[in-house]
CSV table of C-alpha atoms in Angstrom, one decimal:
chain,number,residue,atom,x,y,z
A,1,UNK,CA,0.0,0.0,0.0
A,2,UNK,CA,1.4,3.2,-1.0
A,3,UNK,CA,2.0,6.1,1.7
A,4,UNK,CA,-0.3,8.7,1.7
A,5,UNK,CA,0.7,12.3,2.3
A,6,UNK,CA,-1.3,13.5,5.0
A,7,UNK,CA,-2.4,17.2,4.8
A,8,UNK,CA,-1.4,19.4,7.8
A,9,UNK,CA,-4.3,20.4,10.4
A,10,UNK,CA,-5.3,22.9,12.7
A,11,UNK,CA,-5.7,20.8,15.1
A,12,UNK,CA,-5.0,17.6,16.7
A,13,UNK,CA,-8.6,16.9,16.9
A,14,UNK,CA,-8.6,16.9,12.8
A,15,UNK,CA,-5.5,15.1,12.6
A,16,UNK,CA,-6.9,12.5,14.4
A,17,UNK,CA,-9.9,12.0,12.7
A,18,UNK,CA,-8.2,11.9,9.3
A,19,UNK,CA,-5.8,9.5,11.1
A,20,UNK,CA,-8.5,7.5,11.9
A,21,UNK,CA,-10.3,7.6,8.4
A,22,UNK,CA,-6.9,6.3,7.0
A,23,UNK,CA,-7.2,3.8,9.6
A,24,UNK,CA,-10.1,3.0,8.1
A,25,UNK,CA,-10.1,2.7,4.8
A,26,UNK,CA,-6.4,0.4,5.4
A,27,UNK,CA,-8.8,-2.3,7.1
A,28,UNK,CA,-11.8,-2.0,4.3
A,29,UNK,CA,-8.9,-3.0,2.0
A,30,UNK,CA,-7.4,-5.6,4.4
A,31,UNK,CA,-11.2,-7.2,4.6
A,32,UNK,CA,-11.4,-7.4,0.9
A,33,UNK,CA,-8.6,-8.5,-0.3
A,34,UNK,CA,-6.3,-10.1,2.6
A,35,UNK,CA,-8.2,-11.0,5.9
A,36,UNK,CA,-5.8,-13.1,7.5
A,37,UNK,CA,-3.5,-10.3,7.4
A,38,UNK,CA,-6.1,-7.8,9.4
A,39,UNK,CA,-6.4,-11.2,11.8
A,40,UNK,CA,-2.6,-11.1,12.5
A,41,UNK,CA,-2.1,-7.4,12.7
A,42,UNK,CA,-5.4,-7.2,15.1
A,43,UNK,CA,-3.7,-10.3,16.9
A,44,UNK,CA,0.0,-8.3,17.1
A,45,UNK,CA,-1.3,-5.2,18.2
A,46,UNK,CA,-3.2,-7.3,20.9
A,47,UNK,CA,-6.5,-6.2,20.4
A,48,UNK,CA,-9.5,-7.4,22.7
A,49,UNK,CA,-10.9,-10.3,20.5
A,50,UNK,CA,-13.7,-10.7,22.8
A,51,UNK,CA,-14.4,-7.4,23.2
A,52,UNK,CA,-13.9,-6.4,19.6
A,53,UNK,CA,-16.6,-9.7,19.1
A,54,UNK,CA,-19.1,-8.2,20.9
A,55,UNK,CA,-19.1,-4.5,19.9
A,56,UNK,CA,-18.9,-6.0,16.1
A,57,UNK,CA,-22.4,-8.2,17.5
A,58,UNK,CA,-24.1,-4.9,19.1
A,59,UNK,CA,-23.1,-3.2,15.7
A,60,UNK,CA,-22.8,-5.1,12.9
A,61,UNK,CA,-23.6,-2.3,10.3
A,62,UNK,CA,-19.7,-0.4,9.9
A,63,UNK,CA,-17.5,-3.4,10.9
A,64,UNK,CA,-14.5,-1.6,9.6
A,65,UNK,CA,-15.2,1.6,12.1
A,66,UNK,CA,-15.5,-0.7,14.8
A,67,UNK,CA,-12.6,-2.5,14.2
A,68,UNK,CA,-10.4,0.4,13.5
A,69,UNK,CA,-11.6,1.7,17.0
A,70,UNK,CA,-10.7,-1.3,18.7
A,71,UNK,CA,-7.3,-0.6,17.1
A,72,UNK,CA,-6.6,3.2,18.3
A,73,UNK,CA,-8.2,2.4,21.7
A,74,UNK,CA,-5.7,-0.4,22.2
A,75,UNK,CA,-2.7,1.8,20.8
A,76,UNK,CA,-3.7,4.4,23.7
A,77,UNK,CA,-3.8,1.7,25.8
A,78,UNK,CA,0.0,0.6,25.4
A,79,UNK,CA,0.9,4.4,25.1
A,80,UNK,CA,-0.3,5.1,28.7
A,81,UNK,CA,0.8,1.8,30.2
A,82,UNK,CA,4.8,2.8,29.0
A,83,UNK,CA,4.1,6.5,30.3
A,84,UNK,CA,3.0,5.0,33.8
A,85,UNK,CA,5.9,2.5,33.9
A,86,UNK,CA,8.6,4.9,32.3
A,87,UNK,CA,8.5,6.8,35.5
């Protein structure tokens, strides 16, 4: 997949949403054409397979959103679990 130039924002609020939109549209691709790949990268990044089951059960309509959530909220995760143990 080529890298996209991304556009510079006003503020980190925009850049995260057009983070996330990349996000995105990287695991629509991944679902179409290379699942087991999405699998292993959810599976490396340790995402929450059950919770990422259920929230894709409660809302089965924009399975790439939810997914891509599950992906950011668990890269948050690790960032704040290195600034608590860093200190």
């Amino acid at each position: 997949m080529a890298k996209p130039n991304l556009p510079v924002f006003n503020s980190p609020e925009e850049q995260f949403q057009q983070l996330r939109k990349l996000i995105i549209e990287r695991i629509i691709v991944l679902m179409d054409s290379n699942f087991s790949s999405l699998i292993n990268l959810l599976y490396r990044a340790d995402v929450d397979e059950f919770k990422l089951k259920k929230a894709l059960a409660e809302n089965p309509d924009n399975p790439a959103e939810i997914i891509a959530d599950a992906y950011i909220q668990r890269q948050l995760q690790k960032i704040e679990t290195r600034k608590k143990y860093r200190k």
